[in-house]
Coordinates of C-alpha atoms in Angstrom, one line a residue:
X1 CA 0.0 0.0 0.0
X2 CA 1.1 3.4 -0.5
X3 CA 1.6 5.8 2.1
X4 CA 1.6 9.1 2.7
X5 CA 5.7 9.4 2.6
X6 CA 6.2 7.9 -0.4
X7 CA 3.0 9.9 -1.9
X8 CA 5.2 13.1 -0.9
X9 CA 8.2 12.2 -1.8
X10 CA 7.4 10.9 -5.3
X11 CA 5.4 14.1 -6.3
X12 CA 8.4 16.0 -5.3
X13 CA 9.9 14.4 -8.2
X14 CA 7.6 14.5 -10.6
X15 CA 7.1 18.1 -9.7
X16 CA 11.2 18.6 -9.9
X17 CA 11.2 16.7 -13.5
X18 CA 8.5 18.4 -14.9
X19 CA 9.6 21.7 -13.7
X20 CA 13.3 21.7 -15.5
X21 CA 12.3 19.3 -18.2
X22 CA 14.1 16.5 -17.7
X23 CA 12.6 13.4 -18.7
X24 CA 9.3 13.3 -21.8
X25 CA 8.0 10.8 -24.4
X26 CA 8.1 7.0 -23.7
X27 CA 11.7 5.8 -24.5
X28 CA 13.5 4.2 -21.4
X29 CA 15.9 5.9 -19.0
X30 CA 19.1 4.6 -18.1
X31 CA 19.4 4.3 -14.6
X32 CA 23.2 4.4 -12.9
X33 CA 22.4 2.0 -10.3
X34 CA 25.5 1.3 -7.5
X35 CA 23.7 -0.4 -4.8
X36 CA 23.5 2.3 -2.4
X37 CA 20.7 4.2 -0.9
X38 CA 20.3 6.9 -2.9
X39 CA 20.7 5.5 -6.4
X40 CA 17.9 2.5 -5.5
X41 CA 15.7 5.4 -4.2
X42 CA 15.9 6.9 -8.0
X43 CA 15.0 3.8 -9.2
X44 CA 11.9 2.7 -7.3
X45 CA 11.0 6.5 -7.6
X46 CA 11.0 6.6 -11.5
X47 CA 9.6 2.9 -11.9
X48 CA 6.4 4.4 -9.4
X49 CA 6.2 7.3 -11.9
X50 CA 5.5 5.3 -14.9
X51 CA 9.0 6.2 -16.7
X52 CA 10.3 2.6 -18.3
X53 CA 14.1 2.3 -17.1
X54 CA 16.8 0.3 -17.6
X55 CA 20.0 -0.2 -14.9
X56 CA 23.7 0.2 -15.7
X57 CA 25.8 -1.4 -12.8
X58 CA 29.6 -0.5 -12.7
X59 CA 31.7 -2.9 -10.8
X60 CA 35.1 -1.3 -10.5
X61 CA 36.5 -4.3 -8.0
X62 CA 38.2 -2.0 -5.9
X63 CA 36.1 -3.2 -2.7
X64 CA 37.4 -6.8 -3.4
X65 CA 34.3 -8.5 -2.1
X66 CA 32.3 -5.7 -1.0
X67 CA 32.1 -5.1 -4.8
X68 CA 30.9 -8.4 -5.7
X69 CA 28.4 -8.3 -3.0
X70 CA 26.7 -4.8 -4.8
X71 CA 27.1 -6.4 -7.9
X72 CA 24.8 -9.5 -6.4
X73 CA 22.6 -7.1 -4.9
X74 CA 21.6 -5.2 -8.2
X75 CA 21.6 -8.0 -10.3
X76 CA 19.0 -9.8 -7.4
X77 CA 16.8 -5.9 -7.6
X78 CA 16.8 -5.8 -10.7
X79 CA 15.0 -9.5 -11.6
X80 CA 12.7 -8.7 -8.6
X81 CA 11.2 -5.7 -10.4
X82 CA 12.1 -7.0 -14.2
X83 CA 14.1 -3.8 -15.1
X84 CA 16.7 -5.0 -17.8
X85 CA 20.2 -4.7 -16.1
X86 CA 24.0 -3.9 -18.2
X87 CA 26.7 -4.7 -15.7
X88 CA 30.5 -3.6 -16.9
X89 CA 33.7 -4.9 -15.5
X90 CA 36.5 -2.4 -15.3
X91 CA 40.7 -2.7 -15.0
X92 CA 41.0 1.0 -13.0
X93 CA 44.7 0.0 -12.1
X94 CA 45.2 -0.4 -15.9
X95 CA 43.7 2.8 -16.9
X96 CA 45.3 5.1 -14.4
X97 CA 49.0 3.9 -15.4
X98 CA 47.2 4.6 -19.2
X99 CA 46.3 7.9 -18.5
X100 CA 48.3 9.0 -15.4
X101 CA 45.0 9.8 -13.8
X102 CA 43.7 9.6 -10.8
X103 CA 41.6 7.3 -9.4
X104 CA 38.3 9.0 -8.8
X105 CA 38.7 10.7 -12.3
X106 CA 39.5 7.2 -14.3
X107 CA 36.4 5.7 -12.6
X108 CA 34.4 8.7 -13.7
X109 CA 35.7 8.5 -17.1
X110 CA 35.5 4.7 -17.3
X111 CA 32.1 4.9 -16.2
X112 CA 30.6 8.0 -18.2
X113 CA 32.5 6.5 -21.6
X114 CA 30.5 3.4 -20.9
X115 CA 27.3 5.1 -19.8
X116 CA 27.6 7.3 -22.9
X117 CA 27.8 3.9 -25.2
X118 CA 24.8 2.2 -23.6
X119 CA 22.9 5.1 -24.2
X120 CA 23.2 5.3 -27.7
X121 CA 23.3 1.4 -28.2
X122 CA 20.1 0.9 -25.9
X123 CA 18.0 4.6 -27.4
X124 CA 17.2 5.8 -24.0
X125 CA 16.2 9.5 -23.7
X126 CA 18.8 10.1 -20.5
X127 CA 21.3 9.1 -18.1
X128 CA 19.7 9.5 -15.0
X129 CA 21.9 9.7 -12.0
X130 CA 21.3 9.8 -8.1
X131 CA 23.1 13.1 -6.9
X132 CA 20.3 14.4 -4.3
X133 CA 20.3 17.9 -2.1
X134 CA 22.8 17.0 0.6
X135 CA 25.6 16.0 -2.4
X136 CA 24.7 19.8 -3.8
X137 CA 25.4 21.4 -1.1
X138 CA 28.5 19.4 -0.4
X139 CA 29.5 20.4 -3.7
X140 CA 28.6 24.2 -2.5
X141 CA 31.4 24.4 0.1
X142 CA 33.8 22.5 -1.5
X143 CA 33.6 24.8 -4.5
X144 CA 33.5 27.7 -2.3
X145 CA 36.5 26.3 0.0
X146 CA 38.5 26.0 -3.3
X147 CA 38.1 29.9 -4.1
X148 CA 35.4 29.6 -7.1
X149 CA 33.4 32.5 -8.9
X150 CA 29.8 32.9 -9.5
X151 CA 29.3 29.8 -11.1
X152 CA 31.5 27.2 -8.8
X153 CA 28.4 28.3 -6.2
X154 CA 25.7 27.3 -8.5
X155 CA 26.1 23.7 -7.2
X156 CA 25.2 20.4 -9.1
X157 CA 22.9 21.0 -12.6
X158 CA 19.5 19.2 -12.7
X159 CA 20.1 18.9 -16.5
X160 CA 23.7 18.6 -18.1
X161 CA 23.7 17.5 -21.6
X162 CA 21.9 13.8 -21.6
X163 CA 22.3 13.7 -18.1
X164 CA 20.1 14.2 -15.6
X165 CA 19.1 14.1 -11.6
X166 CA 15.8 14.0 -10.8
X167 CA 16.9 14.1 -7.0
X168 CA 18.7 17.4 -6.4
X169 CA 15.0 18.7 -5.0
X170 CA 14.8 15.8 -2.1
X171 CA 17.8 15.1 1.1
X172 CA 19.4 12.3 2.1
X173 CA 17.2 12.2 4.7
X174 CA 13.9 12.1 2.3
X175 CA 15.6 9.3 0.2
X176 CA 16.3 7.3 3.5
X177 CA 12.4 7.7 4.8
X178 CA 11.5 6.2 1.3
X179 CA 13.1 3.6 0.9
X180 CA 12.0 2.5 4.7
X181 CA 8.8 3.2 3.9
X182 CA 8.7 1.2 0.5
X183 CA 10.7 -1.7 2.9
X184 CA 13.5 -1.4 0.5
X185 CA 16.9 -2.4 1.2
X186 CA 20.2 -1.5 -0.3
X187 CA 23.9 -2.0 0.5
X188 CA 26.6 0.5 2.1
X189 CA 29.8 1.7 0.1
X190 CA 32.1 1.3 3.0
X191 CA 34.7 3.6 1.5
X192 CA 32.2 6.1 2.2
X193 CA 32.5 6.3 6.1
X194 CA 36.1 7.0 5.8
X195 CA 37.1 10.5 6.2
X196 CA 40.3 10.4 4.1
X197 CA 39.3 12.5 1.2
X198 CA 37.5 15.8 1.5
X199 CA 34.0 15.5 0.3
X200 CA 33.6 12.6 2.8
X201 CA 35.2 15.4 5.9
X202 CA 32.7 17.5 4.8
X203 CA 29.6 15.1 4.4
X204 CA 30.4 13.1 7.7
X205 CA 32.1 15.6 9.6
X206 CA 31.4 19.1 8.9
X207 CA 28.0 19.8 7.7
X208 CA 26.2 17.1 10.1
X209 CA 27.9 19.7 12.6
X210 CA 26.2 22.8 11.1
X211 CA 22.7 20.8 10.9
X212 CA 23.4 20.1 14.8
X213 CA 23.9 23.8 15.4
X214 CA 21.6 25.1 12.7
X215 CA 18.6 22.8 12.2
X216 CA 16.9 23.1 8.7
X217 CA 20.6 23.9 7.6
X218 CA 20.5 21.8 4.3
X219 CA 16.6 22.7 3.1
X220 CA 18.0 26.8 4.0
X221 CA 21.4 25.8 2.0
X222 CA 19.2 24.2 -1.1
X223 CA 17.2 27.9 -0.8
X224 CA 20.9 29.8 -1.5
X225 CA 22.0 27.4 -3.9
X226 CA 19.2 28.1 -6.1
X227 CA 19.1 31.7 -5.8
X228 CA 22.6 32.1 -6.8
X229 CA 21.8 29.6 -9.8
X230 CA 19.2 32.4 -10.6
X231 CA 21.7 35.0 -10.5
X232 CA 24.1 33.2 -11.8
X233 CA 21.9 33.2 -15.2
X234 CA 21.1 37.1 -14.7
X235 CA 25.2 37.6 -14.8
X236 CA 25.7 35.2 -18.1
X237 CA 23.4 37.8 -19.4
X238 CA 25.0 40.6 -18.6
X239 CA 28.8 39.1 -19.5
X240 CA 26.9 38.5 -23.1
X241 CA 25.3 41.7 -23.6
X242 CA 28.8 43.1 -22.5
X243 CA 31.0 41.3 -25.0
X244 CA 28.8 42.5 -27.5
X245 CA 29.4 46.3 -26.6
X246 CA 33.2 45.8 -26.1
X247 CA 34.6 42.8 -28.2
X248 CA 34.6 42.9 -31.9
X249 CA 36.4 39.1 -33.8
X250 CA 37.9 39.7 -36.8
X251 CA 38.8 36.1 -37.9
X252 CA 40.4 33.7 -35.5
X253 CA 41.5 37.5 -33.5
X254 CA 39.2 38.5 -30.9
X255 CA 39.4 42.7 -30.2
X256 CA 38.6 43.8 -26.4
X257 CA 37.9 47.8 -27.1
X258 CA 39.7 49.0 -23.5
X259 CA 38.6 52.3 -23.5
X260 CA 34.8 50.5 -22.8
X261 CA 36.1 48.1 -20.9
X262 CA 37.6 50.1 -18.1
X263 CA 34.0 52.4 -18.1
X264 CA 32.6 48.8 -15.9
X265 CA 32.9 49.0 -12.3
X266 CA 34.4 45.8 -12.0
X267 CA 36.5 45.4 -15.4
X268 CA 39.0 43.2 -13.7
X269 CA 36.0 40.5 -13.4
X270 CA 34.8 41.2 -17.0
X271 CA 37.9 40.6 -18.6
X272 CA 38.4 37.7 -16.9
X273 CA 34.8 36.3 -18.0
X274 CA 35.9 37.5 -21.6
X275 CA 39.3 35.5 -21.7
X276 CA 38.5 32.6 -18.8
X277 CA 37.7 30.3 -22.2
X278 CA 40.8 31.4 -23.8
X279 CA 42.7 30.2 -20.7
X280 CA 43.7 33.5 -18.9
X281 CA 43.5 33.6 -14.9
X282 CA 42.2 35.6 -12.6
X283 CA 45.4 36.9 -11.6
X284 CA 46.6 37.5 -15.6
X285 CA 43.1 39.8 -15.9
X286 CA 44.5 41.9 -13.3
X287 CA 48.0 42.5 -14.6
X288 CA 46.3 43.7 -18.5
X289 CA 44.1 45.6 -16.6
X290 CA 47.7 47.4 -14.6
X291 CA 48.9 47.4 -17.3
X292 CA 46.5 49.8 -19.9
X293 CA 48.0 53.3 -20.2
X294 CA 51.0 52.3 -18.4
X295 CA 54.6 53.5 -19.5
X296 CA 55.6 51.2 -22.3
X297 CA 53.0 49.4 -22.5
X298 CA 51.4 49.1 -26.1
X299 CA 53.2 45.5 -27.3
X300 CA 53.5 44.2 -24.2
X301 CA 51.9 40.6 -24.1
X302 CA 50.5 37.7 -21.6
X303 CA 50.2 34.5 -22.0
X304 CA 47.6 31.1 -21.8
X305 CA 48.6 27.5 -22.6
X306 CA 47.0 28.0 -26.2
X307 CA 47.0 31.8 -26.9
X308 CA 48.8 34.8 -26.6
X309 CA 47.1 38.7 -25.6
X310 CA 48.7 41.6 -26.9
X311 CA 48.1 45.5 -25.4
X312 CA 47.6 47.5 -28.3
X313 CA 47.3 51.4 -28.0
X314 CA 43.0 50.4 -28.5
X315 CA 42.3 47.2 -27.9
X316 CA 43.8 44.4 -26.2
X317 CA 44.3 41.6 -28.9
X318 CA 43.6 37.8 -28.6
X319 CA 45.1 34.9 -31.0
X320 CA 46.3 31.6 -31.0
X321 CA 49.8 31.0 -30.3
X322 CA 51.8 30.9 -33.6
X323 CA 55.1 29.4 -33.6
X324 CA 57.6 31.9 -35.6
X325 CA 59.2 30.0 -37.8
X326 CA 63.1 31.7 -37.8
X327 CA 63.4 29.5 -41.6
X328 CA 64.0 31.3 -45.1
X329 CA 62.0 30.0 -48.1
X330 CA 64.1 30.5 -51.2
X331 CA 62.0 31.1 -54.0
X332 CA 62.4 31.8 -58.2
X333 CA 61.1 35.2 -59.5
X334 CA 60.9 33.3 -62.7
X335 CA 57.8 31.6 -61.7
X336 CA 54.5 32.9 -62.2
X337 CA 53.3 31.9 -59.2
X338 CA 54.3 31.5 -56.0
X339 CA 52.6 29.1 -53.3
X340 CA 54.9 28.7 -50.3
X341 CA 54.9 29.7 -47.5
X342 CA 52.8 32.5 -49.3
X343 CA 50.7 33.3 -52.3
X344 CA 52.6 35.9 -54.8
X345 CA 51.6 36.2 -58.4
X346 CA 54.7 37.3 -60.6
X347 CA 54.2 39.2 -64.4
X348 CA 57.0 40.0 -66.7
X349 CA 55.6 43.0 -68.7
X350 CA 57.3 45.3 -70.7
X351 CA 56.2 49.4 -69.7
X352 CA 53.9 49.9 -72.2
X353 CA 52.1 46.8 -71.4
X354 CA 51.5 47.6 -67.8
X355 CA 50.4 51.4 -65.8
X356 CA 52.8 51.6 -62.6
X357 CA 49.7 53.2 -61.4
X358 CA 48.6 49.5 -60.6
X359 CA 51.2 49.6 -58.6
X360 CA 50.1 50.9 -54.7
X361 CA 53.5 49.9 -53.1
X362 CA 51.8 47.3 -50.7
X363 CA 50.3 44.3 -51.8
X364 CA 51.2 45.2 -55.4
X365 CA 54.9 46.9 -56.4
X366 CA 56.6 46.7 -59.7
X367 CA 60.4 45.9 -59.9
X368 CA 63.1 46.0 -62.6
X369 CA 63.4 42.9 -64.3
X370 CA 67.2 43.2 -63.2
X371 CA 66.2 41.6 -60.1
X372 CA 66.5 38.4 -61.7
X373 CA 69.9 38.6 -61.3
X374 CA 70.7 38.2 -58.0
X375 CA 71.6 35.2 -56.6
X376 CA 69.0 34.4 -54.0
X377 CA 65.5 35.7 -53.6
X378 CA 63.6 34.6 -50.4
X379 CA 60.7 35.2 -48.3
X380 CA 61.1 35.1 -44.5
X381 CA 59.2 36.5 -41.6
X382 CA 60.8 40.2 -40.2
X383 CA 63.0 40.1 -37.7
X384 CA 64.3 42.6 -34.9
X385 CA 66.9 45.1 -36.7
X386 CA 65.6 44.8 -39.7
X387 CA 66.2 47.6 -42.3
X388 CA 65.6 48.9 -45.5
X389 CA 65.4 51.9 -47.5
X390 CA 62.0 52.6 -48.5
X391 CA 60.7 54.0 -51.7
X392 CA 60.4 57.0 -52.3
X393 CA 62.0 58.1 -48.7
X394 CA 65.7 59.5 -48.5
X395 CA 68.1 56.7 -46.2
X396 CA 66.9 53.8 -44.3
X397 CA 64.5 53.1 -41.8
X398 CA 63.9 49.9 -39.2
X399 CA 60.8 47.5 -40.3
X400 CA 60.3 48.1 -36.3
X401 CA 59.9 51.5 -37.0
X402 CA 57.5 51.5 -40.2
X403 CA 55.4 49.1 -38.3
X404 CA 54.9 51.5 -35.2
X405 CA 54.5 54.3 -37.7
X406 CA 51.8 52.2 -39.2
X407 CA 50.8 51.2 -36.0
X408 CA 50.3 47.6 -36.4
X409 CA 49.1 45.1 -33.8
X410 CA 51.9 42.6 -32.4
X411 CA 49.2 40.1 -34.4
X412 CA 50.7 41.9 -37.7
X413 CA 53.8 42.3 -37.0
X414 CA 54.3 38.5 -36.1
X415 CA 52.6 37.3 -38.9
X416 CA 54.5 40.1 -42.0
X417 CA 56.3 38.8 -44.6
X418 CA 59.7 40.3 -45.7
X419 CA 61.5 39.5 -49.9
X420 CA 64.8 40.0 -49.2
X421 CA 67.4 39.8 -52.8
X422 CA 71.1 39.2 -51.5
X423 CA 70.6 39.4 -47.8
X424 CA 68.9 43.2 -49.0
X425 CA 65.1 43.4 -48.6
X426 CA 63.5 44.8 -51.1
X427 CA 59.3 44.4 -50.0
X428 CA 58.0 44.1 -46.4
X429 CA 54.9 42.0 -48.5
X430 CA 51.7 44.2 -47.9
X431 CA 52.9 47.2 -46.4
X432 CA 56.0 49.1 -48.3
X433 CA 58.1 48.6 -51.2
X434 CA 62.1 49.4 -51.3
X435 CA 63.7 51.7 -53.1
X436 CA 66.2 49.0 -54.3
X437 CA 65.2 47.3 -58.0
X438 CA 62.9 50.5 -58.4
X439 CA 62.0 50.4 -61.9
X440 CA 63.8 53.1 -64.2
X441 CA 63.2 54.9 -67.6
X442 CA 65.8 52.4 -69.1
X443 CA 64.4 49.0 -68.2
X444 CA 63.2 47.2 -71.1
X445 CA 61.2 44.9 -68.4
X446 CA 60.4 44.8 -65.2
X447 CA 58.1 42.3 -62.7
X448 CA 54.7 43.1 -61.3
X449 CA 54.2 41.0 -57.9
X450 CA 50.8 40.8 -56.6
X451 CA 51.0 39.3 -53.0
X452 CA 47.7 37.2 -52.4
X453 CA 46.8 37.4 -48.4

């Protein structure tokens, strides 16, 4: 017979489910099912709702034969209430010396791999998984213990992808009192009584002294943790509508406008919610942020694992990490084309065949046809101390110096191209021509070179 607990406790759930959409339609639901208290409860909960539900039982063997006894017990559950049952033996030794994990992450990926196989193999709409209130706000303080934003104190997700825990709206306290009341057994993970690692402090230790002290503790706790999920969503808005006033991308570059970004209050935090996927720190954010208007500090640069930023006298510049090659690439003027390591089109005209007008100086130049005479013609990236004489100027001047003057983002300047004839450059390709090979009155010939970005 049903009773009033179980009534309560398993419209809580279907009130939870319904409310962030986590299970519809009629295909099965893949149950994680260990044993314990908690993950029986979800089962005997979603059976009584009517969803069809199939078990996945992991049996790491790391309990010797505590692990075979779980295994017996879900195997024996799962025949008593006909629920088809997928039980996976894993080598966890083998995969940490694999994968030089650890061993709680090697079981969680061994198991979600699996999980994520059975899913697709056995068409169930979900991975459903036993995570109630108490393990969110376990996952509260250790997130806020470890020094985590906004976002660390939203706790566990109802929904995460195919995922989902229909139990984050009832305790452990709720679970127990249902399972009693439904005369439901289950078996004890004895590795959970042992205070060794920190959630298990904190869950047999720490917080059962709060409840003692604070009655109502967890319930209140639950309160907070949605609240700051709610504002946690009102702030992803705001860092959106944000980016979109301040950050432009202009192909694989992204452009921070600093002049808006420093108008926020908190501009440290912003730029740190605009880079964190990028890999930047907390502590990086607040160095750029030192560092804008500083003395000397347009070209100065920071560093992730994947890209660089660069301080530019606007905007702060973001790009992937680009290895500069240091190599020369010879290459023959004879050609019409050339394809490595860039694109340049090369004409042989004679002057009445071709306006120098064409000719802007940048990505286009014309040069006397006695170029072909020189030994060795390559194409290299610019390098510190570079010089040349450019046309139609008087001396010589640094590449460095044309760049500034041109005022070129550390981007560009790591990514120009320099033609050099002899060891003498005589292009930096897209920006300036030299004044050497300029064509004269008296060449019978000369070459067009259109460089193709």
């Amino acid at each position: 017979m049903t009773t009033e607990v179980s009534i309560r406790f398993e419209q809580k759930v279907k009130a939870f489910i319904a409310k962030n959409c986590l299970l519809c339609g009629k295909r099965p639901v893949l149950v994680a099912l260990s044993g314990g208290a908690d993950s029986v409860a979800l089962l005997r909960v979603l059976l009584a709702l009517g969803y069809a539900c199939k078990a996945a039982h992991c049996n790491f063997h790391l309990r010797g034969e505590e692990s075979d006894r779980d295994e017996r017990f879900v195997r024996a559950l799962c025949e008593q209430l006909q629920v088809p049952l997928f039980v996976h033996d894993f080598d966890v030794p083998a995969y940490m010396q694999a994968h030089g994990v650890s061993l709680e992450m090697a079981c969680r990926d061994l198991r979600y791999a699996w999980f994520k196989a059975l899913l697709r193999e056995q068409d169930c709409q979900a991975l459903a998984v036993a995570h109630h209130q108490n393990d969110n706000v376990e996952t509260f303080f250790l997130n806020a213990l470890r020094g985590t934003g906004i976002n660390g104190l939203t706790g566990i997700q109802a929904k995460n992808g195919a995922v989902v825990r229909p139990l984050l709206c009832v305790s452990r306290m709720e679970v127990i009192e249902y399972l009693r009341d439904s005369g439901q057994d289950y078996v004890t993970d004895s590795s959970n009584q042992k205070n060794d690692v920190k959630r298990n402090r904190l869950r047999n230790v720490v917080l059962p002294a709060i409840e003692a002290q604070f009655p109502g503790a967890h319930e209140q706790l639950g309160k907070t943790i949605s609240q700051v999920q709610s504002g946690a969503a009102l702030y992803a808005e705001f860092i959106e509508r944000a980016k979109d006033e301040i950050c432009e991308r202009h192909d694989e570059v992204l452009l921070v406008d600093y002049g808006k970004l420093l108008e926020f209050t908190n501009a440290n935090t912003l730029l740190f919610e605009i880079l964190k996927p990028y890999g930047f720190n907390y502590a990086q954010c607040s160095d750029v942020i030192r560092a804008i208007g500083g003395e000397n500090s347009v070209g100065k640069q920071f560093y992730s694992s994947s890209f660089t930023l660069t301080l530019n006298r606007t905007h702060l510049e973001v790009f992937v990490n680009k290895v500069k090659l240091e190599c020369s690439y010879g290459i023959d003027l004879c050609n019409k084309e050339i394809s490595t390591p860039v694109k340049i089109q090369i004409q042989k005209v004679k002057p009445s065949e071709f306006g120098l007008k064409s000719c802007n100086g940048k990505d286009v130049i014309a040069l006397s046809a006695h170029v072909l005479e020189a030994e060795k013609v390559v194409v290299r990236h610019w390098r510190n101390g570079d010089k040349f004489r450019p046309f139609g100027m008087k001396g010589s001047k640094l590449v460095s110096d044309l760049f500034t003057d041109l005022k070129l983002g550390q981007r560009e300047k790591d990514e120009a191209w320099i033609m050099e004839a002899d060891g003498r450059i005589i292009w930096v390709m897209g920006y300036r021509a030299s004044a050497l090979y300029k064509v004269s009155p008296d060449d019978d010939a000369y070459l067009v070179l259109r460089f193709l970005r």
